[in-house]
Structures are given as structure tokens and as C-alpha cells.
């Protein structure tokens, strides 16, 4: 996962720019009133406009525009008050109009930037070139009939945001971090569900290699990279392929390549010469999109706290490590859960429990935080029981396991099972006296200098109290008795 | 009952109101005329049964006292308007057999006002043409003949040739048209009737098969200016389904027909005096200027300096938009499909067979002007010139209230003439294209006959959204011209 590739002639730097297509969360399509739900029966969510019947006209869906603005603001980008929809012309059966309505020279969102977090703890800024709105195509199905293809237009006309990055990304790790961060931001904003398996988020990766400090090399665009892992694999494969060609005296052809996840390789799809001439021109069926500053300001006011802001707040106000804060903010629901647990309680303890115990167990059970059988309120209750010495940390783990299976509140579990910690020093002293009386040999050995036997006495006391004795009190009293 | 087919819409509405006749009788009279006039080939589809059903329903509505503004009036609908359950072809083979499951906004509005549809009128394929000789369903023959040449078939003009011929021959009381570069005004002029293209955005384009989206505009044909005003009011209005339709109040256009233009100034654009303009057209234009003066209005010469670039500009922009608008006719979802071994061949063969020569020519021109390397030189340049043409008109309207020009540089010509020379054919629209590029309302009124006895029209071009002034001036010319000639 190196940022550079060790070639025969030295180190090569990998230069990456990404185009992410994110399906906009909205009830209706970009230019028609048809529904957008995933997984519906083929061709059941298709309006006359989506099927490009003669005489049909697009009407812009305001909700999709709002989502694009919201996303632009979340990417710290400039919102262009004047943008233009253009037609991108090409023939394909799942593109009923024979053109895709997109934005070309005048996108709705201009330059922006986001931060990505790297494994070594460093933070890197990646530039956003633009974001534009466009229609999705339908889906061609080629494997239902030996000679025919079928077309499902449910997706035809759904709104997509294409988010284009600057070529600021170096290597597979950064690419993965970038993609994950964009997905996190979109999910926080509620503008895209980021579900790559269902295709609601897709990435095209532009890859080139160069000797450090040299000008950019010729790039290849790799398509069909549909998971964070695939992005890393495709970059690793493609960068090595390019280095080998160059080092063998060849040169890279600018082309579009396809990632084949089964064969773990990229292969040529079309060369620059075969590239389409899309004949973009402003769509005469639509007026230029003019936004009022007032509306942009209103949307800005409704933006949620974004991942980076949240992370810094967690570090500053809760005193968490950057790593722990990073884990907690990865999902908005997770961060909210943590904050409920930590409210008026020991935040570091809360973070430990959420990250190490809860997330671990959820993961093992294949559940997300929203499906957790332990509510945030109950986990908070458990933290309180630990903090006020009602139970020890060790007992708390047993209580937690019980909470996870039964969903019960920690207080009632402690009550039912009599797990309350014994802090009555008289009782503890009595038990200690018994232990001392029962083990005269070990007492004399300890007093003779075998310090390590101290643990033995603690163990014996805990055994007699079924682990409920307050460990600090046990230590104190034992030491007093044995050291005198 | 043949005299029913000579009534104007205004007269027919009066007769229906007074119960002199029913809509059914009126409709039957027109069905009879339509059947007799089949040699004109004005219709692609006749819908007599639908018409009679609509007429009967109309009579019932009228009996119950709930009549609309066009209650019981039989009309022709250009076969570019999608009509629910009735084949809509745009006169193209590629849409043969296509039956829409939806009604265009314009026809829906007409029907909501009580109109009756007699059939779908013939046109140039995808409205591309000026003579109605590019229809897959055959040429439309003008009902007019040159003096002494009864066997020479003349063109009705185009692209709305079927609508114009049908109105002129008394087969329908009025008809819808669409005008992209002159497709209402030029055939109205050729057929001796009135026709108006309103301001771009006045009528919804929803459900009209698109030719060039930034220019296409629905309008009307009728035998009088007033009838056009009645029809246009019913058709107009904002439609949320068309982003380019305007949120403008629709006035009662008939109220503009005051007959009074005293004190108004009518502009005469000097650049419209083109080289080689026939003397008869020149004479007719002067006659129009004299009528304006006699009605107490002034005329003033104005300059529209970019007029000479208008045709070239139009023949970049319209084909560019058409090349993209017609991409949807690919054999995949509707219309004809030529089965082939692979996708590419299916596209090629379907479109090769489905489109006629003129449509192919314009798709190729449009594709070319949008291509990488040519886009700036053609498409962008044309858009810039278009803006200058708009500015020309706005400058002129600082000095006048409307413009008066000839509608076309000639009277109707014989079928086959101009056929081998697309450029000469395109020249037909030299006076109508500038107003289209500027989105302005324009109307043709019949004003006289040429030496062969063929009608010639004058065009009134108004300010944006000022159809009322256009109607007002047109009404005055109509009453002074006293054009009562009808085809034999």
C-alpha cells in the first residue's frame, strides 16, 4: 500500500484523480416526477419523460438542486449562482433520449476541498474541482436471453451528483481514504446513501505515474470500481502496469479501462481515438439555473455538524485521542450514540466502552449501531455504575454481555444477580482475616520477602466474595494487615 | 348544408348559440367536405367517428348550459401534436403506428374548451420544410390553382401545409400549426388565410413532437383574424410541464380587434427589401403601407442590420437542436424498428429507413455544427448572432409599435419546383425566420393576389407578449384589404 512504486529505474509516484457519481437522495427523479426507490420491479418507475416519449419535456426537481447545494457546502465549495444544463449526446438503448442532461461548462458547484485522515495520523487536503448534476441512465441486462438485451428504465433520469477531485491523491491508501471521506460527508448531509453495492455511489479513477517531481504522466481512466477495496486493488494493478510499460521502453496510451474484479486486472475499453464526441450544447428545453443567495444561506443554516468539525470537537471537549474520535465520527449514528452515552459521564470511559466493547460485539454479530440491543441510555447507566463503584470494571463486562443478549437495563441485572460491589470495609476485613488465618505458610513467606504473593491473597479474597469486593479496599486493608 | 363550411368560427359560435344548427350538423358538413377533398391529402389521419362523438358531447354540454369558448367547433390538428389514442407521426415513417397515451397541452386545452377534432393534418416530416413535400405520407396539394393552369399542382407551403390547405378549402374551421422558422405564416400566405405564431413561451410545447426546442411554437390558422384570436386564447397559457412556457396572463385577444390604430407607428424594416424581390411583393408591401396610413397610423423606416445573417443562423441552430431532439427515434421503444444482427446496425438501418432525405440532411448539418472543432465556429457564433438579431428588434421597437413586412418572397409554387435546391427552398423563410430567432409574435394576413391569381400575405411582427398589437394591426389590414377570394 505504498504511495510509490519501486521500479527497476527507481521510485515512481502514483497520481490519482477521482470522479465519484453519487445518486441524490430524493423522492422523485431529476427532471420527472417518477419515484426513485431501489429494487422495484423493472420498468415500474418510469414516466413518459424518462422513456423519452415524443414531445416530452424535462422539468427540474428543486429538491435535487437543494441536495447539490447542500453537498457543495459540505465540500467547502463555491456554489455557482448561475449554472447551465447541457445535453451530452450519444446513442445507447438505456439512454432513451439519445442524450444525457448534464452540466458541462457551467456546473452548479465549483472549487472546494476536504481533509482526509491517513493511517500515520497525518491529515491531507484534497481539492475538489467541481460538482455537477446529471441524469443517470437506465440499466441494460444482457444475460436473460441468448441474443437479446433487456432494458430497465427505473434508474433512467434519477439524479446524480458527479464529484470531481483534483489530481491530489497519491496512492491507494489516500484514494480509499478520499472515497470513504466523501461517502461519510454525503451520509452526514443526507444527500446520498453511499451504498456502493446497490450502485448508488460509483467511482471512476484516473491514474497516472511519474518520477517524483516530474510533470504528470499520461492518465488512464479506470471504470467499474465499485467498492473501496476495489479502488485500492485497481490502483495497485494499474500503477504497476503503467510503470512496467514505461520501464520496458513503451508509453501509456490515454484510454478508458475497465476493472475486472474477478481477474483482478484492468483491461482496455476504448482508446482516445475511439472516444465519443458528445457534442455538448445547452439544453434548450431548460432555462439557465439561477440561484438566490438567500436560498443558499437558508440551506447553509440547516447543515449538520460535519465529520471533521465533530472530530475536532470530540478531541477538544471530551479529551479523546484523534484515533478514538476518528472511529466514533465514522458514522453519524455512531457519534450520536457516543454522545448520549457520554453525556454528564466519564467521556473517555464512554469512548472505551463504545469502541472496544460495543462496536466489537456488534461487528461480531454483523449488526450496525442502529440495531444495537444495548441502548445508549443503558450503556450510559453501566458507565455510571462503574464510576460510582457500584460494580467493578470486571463485573461490568459480565453485565454488559447480559445486556447485549437480553436488552435489559444494567441496574436490574446487577440487582437480580446480586452483583453489587462490596464496599463494606468491616465485611472485607473479616474475609481477609479468614484468608490470613487459612494460609499461615504463605503469610510467613510473604513477610519473608516474597512480595509477589500479594496477588495470591487478593485472589483468595475475591474468590470468597465472588469478585464483588471493591478491589481498592481489598488492596488497602490487605496491605495494612500483611505489612504490619 | 354546405354553407356551414363557409362560416367563420365566430359566426358558427353564434349559430350554435342560437340553435340554428348543432355541432353534430356542423361537424358532419365538414366531414363531408373532408371526404370530398381527399385528393388534397391534407390529412394523415381522418377521425370522423371521434369528431362525431365529440360533437354529440358538445351538443349535450351546450344544452346543459355549460359551453366552452370553442364549444362544438371542428378543427384540424397538425400531426405534430400528440393526441391520446390517435396515431401521431410527425409525417415521418419512423413514427408510423405510434399512438400516444397522452394528450398534448395545447390540444387538451382546445378540447377542454369544447373543440372537435376532425383529423390529424399533414405536414413536412418533423416540420422540416417549406412546401409540404417532405411528408412520408405524400405531398399536400394546395386548393389554389394558377389562372389558366388547372392541372399544375401547387404547394400549400410548409411545414403546416395540411392545416393551411384544410382551412383554406373549408374542410375545417380552424387548425393548429407549429412555427419554427415560418411554418405557420408562410403556408397561411400561400393559402390565402390568416395564421399567427405567438411569442415563444405563450403556448406549451408539452406533447408537441420537438423539431428545434428554442424556436418551436404552436399557433393557429383560420380564415379571419378574429377566429385566430379566439383559437389562440384557448391554446395559450403557462404550463408547469414546459419550463420554457411563460407565466403570463392570457388576454382576450378578440378585445384587441378595435379596428383603431390611429396614432400608432408601424416600422418598415429596410433590410427586408432584398435583391430580386418580385415586383408584385414590393407592390403589395407598399399597398400595406398605404392602408396603414389610411387608418391614421404612421410608418417609419427602421433598420434590422443583422437580417442578412438570420437564415444562416437559423440553419445552424435549428438543425443543431433537431439532431439531438431526433436522437430518441432509435427503434428501441416505439415507432418502426428494422431488426438487425447487432445494435449498431439496428440503429443505422432503422434511422436510414425511418427518416426522409430532408430530415437526414438536417441531422447531419446539426451533428456537424455541434462537433468538436466546429462548435465554436458554427453553434456559438450562431448564438451570438441570434442575440444581435434580438437586439435589432428591440432597438426598432423603441421607434415603433409593430413591424410590417411581406410574409414570403413569392406566392405558392408548383410541386417539384425548388426541390433540387435546398438553399432556394430555405429562402422561402427569409422574412419569417428573424422573428422566430427573436421569439417574437408574427402573423400573416392575406392581402392580395399575384398576376397568376395566387394569394400573397403581409406579416405583422410585434413586441414580445404583444400579440394584442399584432391582432389589432392585422385586423385593420384585413378590413382594408377586403380579401374575399377563395380557392375554386
Short mmCIF file of N, CA and C in Angstrom, two decimals, chain A residues 137-289:
data_model
loop_
_atom_site.label_atom_id
_atom_site.label_comp_id
_atom_site.label_asym_id
_atom_site.label_seq_id
_atom_site.Cartn_x
_atom_site.Cartn_y
_atom_site.Cartn_z
N UNK A 137 -28.46 6.92 -16.32
CA UNK A 137 -29.03 6.14 -17.42
C UNK A 137 -29.82 4.99 -16.84
N UNK A 138 -30.53 4.26 -17.69
CA UNK A 138 -31.20 3.04 -17.24
C UNK A 138 -30.19 1.91 -17.16
N UNK A 139 -30.70 0.69 -17.12
CA UNK A 139 -29.80 -0.45 -16.97
C UNK A 139 -30.05 -1.43 -18.11
N UNK A 140 -28.98 -1.84 -18.79
CA UNK A 140 -29.12 -2.86 -19.82
C UNK A 140 -28.83 -4.21 -19.19
N UNK A 141 -29.66 -5.19 -19.49
CA UNK A 141 -29.46 -6.53 -18.94
C UNK A 141 -29.19 -7.46 -20.12
N UNK A 142 -27.99 -8.04 -20.13
CA UNK A 142 -27.57 -8.80 -21.31
C UNK A 142 -27.65 -10.31 -21.11
N UNK A 143 -27.96 -10.77 -19.88
CA UNK A 143 -27.81 -12.21 -19.63
C UNK A 143 -29.14 -12.94 -19.47
N UNK A 144 -30.24 -12.35 -19.91
CA UNK A 144 -31.53 -13.03 -19.77
C UNK A 144 -31.93 -13.78 -21.03
N UNK A 145 -31.26 -13.49 -22.12
CA UNK A 145 -31.64 -14.08 -23.40
C UNK A 145 -30.37 -14.25 -24.23
N UNK A 146 -30.27 -15.37 -24.95
CA UNK A 146 -29.02 -15.59 -25.69
C UNK A 146 -28.71 -14.51 -26.73
N UNK A 147 -29.74 -13.93 -27.36
CA UNK A 147 -29.46 -12.97 -28.43
C UNK A 147 -29.95 -11.55 -28.14
N UNK A 148 -30.87 -11.44 -27.20
CA UNK A 148 -31.45 -10.12 -26.95
C UNK A 148 -30.92 -9.49 -25.67
N UNK A 149 -31.03 -8.18 -25.60
CA UNK A 149 -30.75 -7.48 -24.34
C UNK A 149 -32.06 -6.86 -23.85
N UNK A 150 -32.16 -6.74 -22.55
CA UNK A 150 -33.34 -6.11 -21.96
C UNK A 150 -32.92 -4.79 -21.33
N UNK A 151 -33.89 -3.88 -21.24
CA UNK A 151 -33.59 -2.57 -20.67
C UNK A 151 -34.56 -2.28 -19.53
N UNK A 152 -34.00 -1.87 -18.41
CA UNK A 152 -34.82 -1.45 -17.25
C UNK A 152 -34.61 0.05 -17.06
N UNK A 153 -35.68 0.80 -17.21
CA UNK A 153 -35.55 2.26 -17.15
C UNK A 153 -35.84 2.85 -15.76
N UNK A 154 -35.96 1.99 -14.75
CA UNK A 154 -36.25 2.54 -13.41
C UNK A 154 -35.23 3.59 -12.99
N UNK A 155 -33.96 3.35 -13.31
CA UNK A 155 -32.91 4.28 -12.89
C UNK A 155 -32.77 5.46 -13.85
N UNK A 156 -33.38 5.32 -15.04
CA UNK A 156 -33.25 6.36 -16.06
C UNK A 156 -33.80 7.68 -15.55
N UNK A 157 -32.97 8.70 -15.51
CA UNK A 157 -33.42 10.01 -15.09
C UNK A 157 -33.24 10.30 -13.61
N UNK A 158 -32.79 9.31 -12.83
CA UNK A 158 -32.50 9.60 -11.42
C UNK A 158 -31.38 10.64 -11.35
N UNK A 159 -31.39 11.44 -10.29
CA UNK A 159 -30.39 12.50 -10.19
C UNK A 159 -29.07 11.96 -9.67
N UNK A 160 -28.01 12.34 -10.34
CA UNK A 160 -26.66 12.01 -9.89
C UNK A 160 -25.90 13.29 -9.63
N UNK A 161 -25.00 13.25 -8.64
CA UNK A 161 -24.02 14.31 -8.49
C UNK A 161 -22.69 13.71 -8.94
N UNK A 162 -22.02 14.35 -9.87
CA UNK A 162 -20.67 13.91 -10.20
C UNK A 162 -19.70 14.82 -9.48
N UNK A 163 -18.90 14.22 -8.60
CA UNK A 163 -17.94 14.99 -7.80
C UNK A 163 -16.55 14.68 -8.35
N UNK A 164 -15.88 15.71 -8.86
CA UNK A 164 -14.58 15.52 -9.50
C UNK A 164 -13.49 16.07 -8.58
N UNK A 165 -12.46 15.27 -8.33
CA UNK A 165 -11.36 15.74 -7.47
C UNK A 165 -10.22 16.27 -8.31
N UNK A 166 -9.39 17.06 -7.69
CA UNK A 166 -8.13 17.45 -8.32
C UNK A 166 -7.20 16.23 -8.29
N UNK A 167 -6.15 16.21 -9.12
CA UNK A 167 -5.23 15.06 -9.07
C UNK A 167 -4.30 15.16 -7.87
N UNK A 168 -4.90 15.27 -6.69
CA UNK A 168 -4.12 15.48 -5.45
C UNK A 168 -3.88 14.18 -4.70
N UNK A 169 -4.46 13.09 -5.17
CA UNK A 169 -4.40 11.83 -4.44
C UNK A 169 -3.16 11.04 -4.87
N UNK A 170 -2.45 10.53 -3.88
CA UNK A 170 -1.21 9.77 -4.16
C UNK A 170 -1.35 8.38 -3.57
N UNK A 171 -1.61 7.42 -4.38
CA UNK A 171 -1.59 6.04 -3.90
C UNK A 171 -2.93 5.50 -3.42
N UNK A 172 -3.00 4.18 -3.30
CA UNK A 172 -4.26 3.51 -2.97
C UNK A 172 -4.81 3.89 -1.60
N UNK A 173 -3.95 4.08 -0.61
CA UNK A 173 -4.45 4.39 0.74
C UNK A 173 -5.19 5.72 0.72
N UNK A 174 -4.58 6.70 0.07
CA UNK A 174 -5.22 8.01 0.02
C UNK A 174 -6.52 7.96 -0.77
N UNK A 175 -6.51 7.17 -1.83
CA UNK A 175 -7.72 7.05 -2.64
C UNK A 175 -8.85 6.45 -1.81
N UNK A 176 -8.51 5.42 -1.05
CA UNK A 176 -9.51 4.78 -0.20
C UNK A 176 -10.01 5.76 0.85
N UNK A 177 -9.08 6.52 1.43
CA UNK A 177 -9.46 7.49 2.46
C UNK A 177 -10.35 8.58 1.87
N UNK A 178 -10.01 8.99 0.65
CA UNK A 178 -10.80 10.04 -0.01
C UNK A 178 -12.23 9.55 -0.27
N UNK A 179 -12.32 8.36 -0.86
CA UNK A 179 -13.64 7.81 -1.19
C UNK A 179 -14.47 7.64 0.08
N UNK A 180 -13.82 7.12 1.14
CA UNK A 180 -14.54 6.91 2.40
C UNK A 180 -14.99 8.24 2.99
N UNK A 181 -14.13 9.24 2.87
CA UNK A 181 -14.46 10.53 3.45
C UNK A 181 -15.62 11.18 2.71
N UNK A 182 -15.57 11.11 1.37
CA UNK A 182 -16.68 11.67 0.59
C UNK A 182 -17.99 10.96 0.97
N UNK A 183 -17.92 9.66 1.07
CA UNK A 183 -19.12 8.89 1.42
C UNK A 183 -19.63 9.31 2.81
N UNK A 184 -18.69 9.49 3.73
CA UNK A 184 -19.07 9.89 5.09
C UNK A 184 -19.76 11.26 5.06
N UNK A 185 -19.19 12.17 4.31
CA UNK A 185 -19.75 13.53 4.25
C UNK A 185 -21.16 13.49 3.64
N UNK A 186 -21.32 12.73 2.54
CA UNK A 186 -22.62 12.66 1.89
C UNK A 186 -23.67 12.05 2.81
N UNK A 187 -23.24 11.05 3.58
CA UNK A 187 -24.17 10.41 4.51
C UNK A 187 -24.55 11.37 5.64
N UNK A 188 -23.55 12.09 6.15
CA UNK A 188 -23.84 13.10 7.18
C UNK A 188 -24.86 14.11 6.67
N UNK A 189 -24.67 14.52 5.40
CA UNK A 189 -25.53 15.55 4.81
C UNK A 189 -26.90 15.01 4.46
N UNK A 190 -26.98 13.67 4.31
CA UNK A 190 -28.25 13.07 3.89
C UNK A 190 -28.52 13.33 2.42
N UNK A 191 -27.45 13.47 1.61
CA UNK A 191 -27.66 13.74 0.19
C UNK A 191 -27.43 12.51 -0.69
N UNK A 192 -26.79 11.47 -0.13
CA UNK A 192 -26.58 10.22 -0.87
C UNK A 192 -26.39 9.13 0.17
N UNK A 193 -26.97 7.95 -0.07
CA UNK A 193 -26.83 6.90 0.95
C UNK A 193 -25.47 6.20 0.89
N UNK A 194 -24.69 6.50 -0.16
CA UNK A 194 -23.31 5.99 -0.24
C UNK A 194 -23.22 4.49 -0.40
N UNK A 195 -24.33 3.88 -0.82
CA UNK A 195 -24.34 2.42 -0.89
C UNK A 195 -23.72 1.94 -2.20
N UNK A 196 -22.46 1.51 -2.13
CA UNK A 196 -21.76 1.14 -3.36
C UNK A 196 -22.22 -0.19 -3.92
N UNK A 197 -22.71 -1.09 -3.07
CA UNK A 197 -23.19 -2.38 -3.59
C UNK A 197 -24.43 -2.19 -4.46
N UNK A 198 -25.29 -1.28 -4.05
CA UNK A 198 -26.51 -1.04 -4.84
C UNK A 198 -26.25 -0.06 -5.97
N UNK A 199 -25.02 0.39 -6.07
CA UNK A 199 -24.67 1.27 -7.18
C UNK A 199 -25.07 2.72 -6.97
N UNK A 200 -25.50 3.09 -5.76
CA UNK A 200 -25.89 4.49 -5.59
C UNK A 200 -24.66 5.38 -5.40
N UNK A 201 -23.49 4.76 -5.29
CA UNK A 201 -22.25 5.54 -5.36
C UNK A 201 -21.26 4.74 -6.21
N UNK A 202 -20.69 5.39 -7.22
CA UNK A 202 -19.76 4.70 -8.12
C UNK A 202 -18.55 5.60 -8.36
N UNK A 203 -17.42 4.97 -8.61
CA UNK A 203 -16.21 5.78 -8.78
C UNK A 203 -15.51 5.43 -10.09
N UNK A 204 -15.03 6.46 -10.77
CA UNK A 204 -14.09 6.28 -11.89
C UNK A 204 -12.77 6.86 -11.39
N UNK A 205 -11.68 6.13 -11.65
CA UNK A 205 -10.39 6.54 -11.11
C UNK A 205 -9.43 6.86 -12.25
N UNK A 206 -8.90 8.07 -12.24
CA UNK A 206 -7.89 8.46 -13.23
C UNK A 206 -6.51 8.25 -12.62
N UNK A 207 -5.72 7.43 -13.28
CA UNK A 207 -4.42 7.03 -12.72
C UNK A 207 -3.30 7.33 -13.70
N UNK A 208 -2.23 7.93 -13.17
CA UNK A 208 -1.01 8.04 -13.97
C UNK A 208 0.18 7.87 -13.03
N UNK A 209 1.34 7.66 -13.59
CA UNK A 209 2.55 7.54 -12.77
C UNK A 209 3.60 8.52 -13.29
N UNK A 210 4.50 8.93 -12.38
CA UNK A 210 5.59 9.83 -12.80
C UNK A 210 6.74 9.66 -11.82
N UNK A 211 7.91 10.05 -12.27
CA UNK A 211 9.05 10.13 -11.36
C UNK A 211 8.81 11.33 -10.46
N UNK A 212 9.12 11.21 -9.15
CA UNK A 212 8.82 12.33 -8.24
C UNK A 212 9.37 13.64 -8.80
N UNK A 213 8.49 14.65 -8.82
CA UNK A 213 8.89 15.97 -9.30
C UNK A 213 8.71 16.17 -10.79
N UNK A 214 8.51 15.10 -11.53
CA UNK A 214 8.34 15.21 -12.98
C UNK A 214 6.92 15.70 -13.28
N UNK A 215 6.69 16.18 -14.54
CA UNK A 215 5.31 16.56 -14.90
C UNK A 215 4.39 15.34 -14.88
N UNK A 216 3.07 15.60 -14.87
CA UNK A 216 2.11 14.49 -14.85
C UNK A 216 2.32 13.57 -16.04
N UNK A 217 2.15 12.28 -15.83
CA UNK A 217 2.20 11.32 -16.92
C UNK A 217 0.85 11.23 -17.62
N UNK A 218 0.79 10.41 -18.67
CA UNK A 218 -0.47 10.20 -19.37
C UNK A 218 -1.37 9.32 -18.50
N UNK A 219 -2.65 9.72 -18.39
CA UNK A 219 -3.51 9.00 -17.45
C UNK A 219 -4.44 8.03 -18.17
N UNK A 220 -4.84 7.02 -17.41
CA UNK A 220 -5.89 6.12 -17.87
C UNK A 220 -7.06 6.26 -16.91
N UNK A 221 -8.26 6.22 -17.46
CA UNK A 221 -9.45 6.26 -16.61
C UNK A 221 -9.93 4.84 -16.40
N UNK A 222 -10.04 4.44 -15.13
CA UNK A 222 -10.50 3.08 -14.85
C UNK A 222 -11.92 3.14 -14.34
N UNK A 223 -12.81 2.42 -15.01
CA UNK A 223 -14.23 2.41 -14.66
C UNK A 223 -14.60 1.10 -13.96
N UNK A 224 -15.82 1.08 -13.44
CA UNK A 224 -16.37 -0.11 -12.80
C UNK A 224 -15.64 -0.49 -11.52
N UNK A 225 -15.22 0.51 -10.77
CA UNK A 225 -14.57 0.23 -9.48
C UNK A 225 -15.61 0.52 -8.40
N UNK A 226 -16.20 -0.57 -7.86
CA UNK A 226 -17.42 -0.39 -7.10
C UNK A 226 -17.33 -0.69 -5.61
N UNK A 227 -16.14 -0.60 -5.05
CA UNK A 227 -16.02 -0.65 -3.60
C UNK A 227 -14.71 0.01 -3.23
N UNK A 228 -14.57 0.34 -1.95
CA UNK A 228 -13.34 0.98 -1.51
C UNK A 228 -12.16 0.04 -1.77
N UNK A 229 -12.40 -1.23 -1.52
CA UNK A 229 -11.35 -2.22 -1.71
C UNK A 229 -10.95 -2.32 -3.19
N UNK A 230 -11.99 -2.31 -4.06
CA UNK A 230 -11.71 -2.41 -5.49
C UNK A 230 -10.90 -1.21 -5.97
N UNK A 231 -11.17 -0.04 -5.38
CA UNK A 231 -10.41 1.15 -5.76
C UNK A 231 -8.93 0.92 -5.47
N UNK A 232 -8.65 0.39 -4.29
CA UNK A 232 -7.24 0.15 -3.94
C UNK A 232 -6.61 -0.89 -4.86
N UNK A 233 -7.35 -1.96 -5.09
CA UNK A 233 -6.80 -3.04 -5.93
C UNK A 233 -6.56 -2.55 -7.35
N UNK A 234 -7.54 -1.80 -7.87
CA UNK A 234 -7.42 -1.33 -9.26
C UNK A 234 -6.23 -0.39 -9.40
N UNK A 235 -6.03 0.47 -8.40
CA UNK A 235 -4.90 1.42 -8.48
C UNK A 235 -3.58 0.65 -8.42
N UNK A 236 -3.51 -0.31 -7.49
CA UNK A 236 -2.26 -1.06 -7.37
C UNK A 236 -1.92 -1.77 -8.68
N UNK A 237 -2.94 -2.39 -9.26
CA UNK A 237 -2.70 -3.12 -10.51
C UNK A 237 -2.31 -2.16 -11.63
N UNK A 238 -3.11 -1.10 -11.77
CA UNK A 238 -2.95 -0.20 -12.91
C UNK A 238 -1.61 0.55 -12.84
N UNK A 239 -1.22 0.96 -11.63
CA UNK A 239 0.04 1.70 -11.49
C UNK A 239 1.22 0.82 -11.87
N UNK A 240 1.18 -0.42 -11.41
CA UNK A 240 2.27 -1.35 -11.74
C UNK A 240 2.31 -1.59 -13.24
N UNK A 241 1.13 -1.75 -13.83
CA UNK A 241 1.07 -1.98 -15.28
C UNK A 241 1.72 -0.83 -16.04
N UNK A 242 1.40 0.39 -15.61
CA UNK A 242 1.94 1.56 -16.31
C UNK A 242 3.47 1.66 -16.14
N UNK A 243 3.93 1.42 -14.91
CA UNK A 243 5.37 1.50 -14.67
C UNK A 243 6.11 0.47 -15.53
N UNK A 244 5.58 -0.73 -15.59
CA UNK A 244 6.23 -1.79 -16.38
C UNK A 244 6.33 -1.41 -17.86
N UNK A 245 5.22 -0.84 -18.37
CA UNK A 245 5.24 -0.44 -19.78
C UNK A 245 6.30 0.63 -20.03
N UNK A 246 6.31 1.63 -19.15
CA UNK A 246 7.25 2.74 -19.36
C UNK A 246 8.69 2.24 -19.21
N UNK A 247 8.92 1.40 -18.19
CA UNK A 247 10.29 0.93 -17.97
C UNK A 247 10.76 -0.02 -19.07
N UNK A 248 9.80 -0.66 -19.74
CA UNK A 248 10.17 -1.50 -20.87
C UNK A 248 10.31 -0.70 -22.16
N UNK A 249 10.30 0.62 -22.02
CA UNK A 249 10.51 1.47 -23.19
C UNK A 249 9.23 1.86 -23.90
N UNK A 250 8.10 1.46 -23.38
CA UNK A 250 6.82 1.80 -24.03
C UNK A 250 6.28 3.12 -23.52
N UNK A 251 5.08 3.45 -23.99
CA UNK A 251 4.44 4.66 -23.48
C UNK A 251 2.96 4.35 -23.21
N UNK A 252 2.38 5.17 -22.35
CA UNK A 252 0.99 4.94 -21.94
C UNK A 252 0.05 5.61 -22.94
N UNK A 253 -0.94 4.88 -23.39
CA UNK A 253 -1.97 5.46 -24.26
C UNK A 253 -3.10 5.98 -23.38
N UNK A 254 -3.52 7.21 -23.66
CA UNK A 254 -4.68 7.71 -22.91
C UNK A 254 -5.90 6.91 -23.34
N UNK A 255 -6.54 6.26 -22.37
CA UNK A 255 -7.67 5.41 -22.73
C UNK A 255 -8.55 5.18 -21.51
N UNK A 256 -9.70 4.59 -21.78
CA UNK A 256 -10.62 4.20 -20.72
C UNK A 256 -10.48 2.71 -20.52
N UNK A 257 -10.27 2.29 -19.26
CA UNK A 257 -10.09 0.88 -18.97
C UNK A 257 -11.14 0.43 -17.97
N UNK A 258 -11.36 -0.87 -17.97
CA UNK A 258 -12.40 -1.45 -17.14
C UNK A 258 -11.75 -2.33 -16.08
N UNK A 259 -12.18 -2.18 -14.82
CA UNK A 259 -11.66 -3.04 -13.76
C UNK A 259 -12.45 -4.34 -13.74
N UNK A 260 -11.74 -5.45 -13.79
CA UNK A 260 -12.38 -6.77 -13.73
C UNK A 260 -12.07 -7.36 -12.35
N UNK A 261 -13.06 -7.32 -11.45
CA UNK A 261 -12.78 -7.75 -10.07
C UNK A 261 -12.52 -9.27 -9.98
N UNK A 262 -13.02 -10.03 -10.94
CA UNK A 262 -12.78 -11.48 -10.88
C UNK A 262 -11.34 -11.80 -11.26
N UNK A 263 -10.87 -11.17 -12.34
CA UNK A 263 -9.49 -11.43 -12.79
C UNK A 263 -8.49 -10.52 -12.10
N UNK A 264 -9.00 -9.55 -11.32
CA UNK A 264 -8.13 -8.60 -10.63
C UNK A 264 -7.21 -7.87 -11.60
N UNK A 265 -7.78 -7.38 -12.69
CA UNK A 265 -6.96 -6.64 -13.65
C UNK A 265 -7.80 -5.57 -14.34
N UNK A 266 -7.12 -4.59 -14.94
CA UNK A 266 -7.83 -3.63 -15.78
C UNK A 266 -7.59 -4.01 -17.22
N UNK A 267 -8.61 -3.76 -18.06
CA UNK A 267 -8.38 -4.02 -19.48
C UNK A 267 -8.99 -2.90 -20.32
N UNK A 268 -8.46 -2.73 -21.51
CA UNK A 268 -8.82 -1.59 -22.35
C UNK A 268 -10.28 -1.65 -22.77
N UNK A 269 -10.97 -0.51 -22.67
CA UNK A 269 -12.37 -0.42 -23.07
C UNK A 269 -12.47 0.37 -24.37
N UNK A 270 -11.88 1.57 -24.37
CA UNK A 270 -11.80 2.33 -25.62
C UNK A 270 -10.63 3.31 -25.56
N UNK A 271 -10.02 3.51 -26.72
CA UNK A 271 -8.87 4.41 -26.79
C UNK A 271 -9.34 5.84 -26.96
N UNK A 272 -8.39 6.76 -26.90
CA UNK A 272 -8.71 8.18 -27.06
C UNK A 272 -9.33 8.43 -28.44
N UNK A 273 -8.82 7.71 -29.44
CA UNK A 273 -9.35 7.89 -30.80
C UNK A 273 -10.80 7.44 -30.90
N UNK A 274 -11.11 6.40 -30.11
CA UNK A 274 -12.49 5.90 -30.15
C UNK A 274 -13.42 6.67 -29.22
N UNK A 275 -12.87 7.61 -28.49
CA UNK A 275 -13.67 8.35 -27.51
C UNK A 275 -14.82 9.05 -28.22
N UNK A 276 -15.97 9.10 -27.55
CA UNK A 276 -17.14 9.75 -28.15
C UNK A 276 -16.92 11.25 -28.29
N UNK A 277 -17.51 11.83 -29.35
CA UNK A 277 -17.65 13.27 -29.41
C UNK A 277 -19.08 13.54 -28.92
N UNK A 278 -19.19 13.99 -27.70
CA UNK A 278 -20.52 14.08 -27.08
C UNK A 278 -21.34 15.28 -27.55
N UNK A 279 -20.73 16.17 -28.30
CA UNK A 279 -21.47 17.31 -28.86
C UNK A 279 -22.33 18.02 -27.81
N UNK A 280 -21.69 18.37 -26.70
CA UNK A 280 -22.40 19.10 -25.63
C UNK A 280 -22.97 20.41 -26.17
N UNK A 281 -24.18 20.73 -25.80
CA UNK A 281 -24.69 22.09 -26.03
C UNK A 281 -25.80 22.35 -25.01
N UNK A 282 -26.05 23.62 -24.70
CA UNK A 282 -27.03 23.93 -23.65
C UNK A 282 -28.40 23.36 -24.00
N UNK A 283 -29.06 22.72 -23.03
CA UNK A 283 -30.36 22.10 -23.32
C UNK A 283 -31.42 23.18 -23.51
N UNK A 284 -31.96 23.29 -24.74
CA UNK A 284 -32.93 24.37 -24.99
C UNK A 284 -34.28 24.13 -24.31
N UNK A 285 -34.49 22.95 -23.74
CA UNK A 285 -35.75 22.71 -23.03
C UNK A 285 -35.72 23.26 -21.60
N UNK A 286 -34.53 23.67 -21.14
CA UNK A 286 -34.40 24.11 -19.75
C UNK A 286 -33.81 25.51 -19.70
N UNK A 287 -34.29 26.31 -18.77
CA UNK A 287 -33.74 27.65 -18.61
C UNK A 287 -32.45 27.55 -17.80
N UNK A 288 -31.56 28.53 -17.93
CA UNK A 288 -30.38 28.54 -17.06
C UNK A 288 -30.83 28.52 -15.60
N UNK A 289 -30.05 27.85 -14.76
CA UNK A 289 -30.42 27.73 -13.34
C UNK A 289 -29.83 28.91 -12.58
#
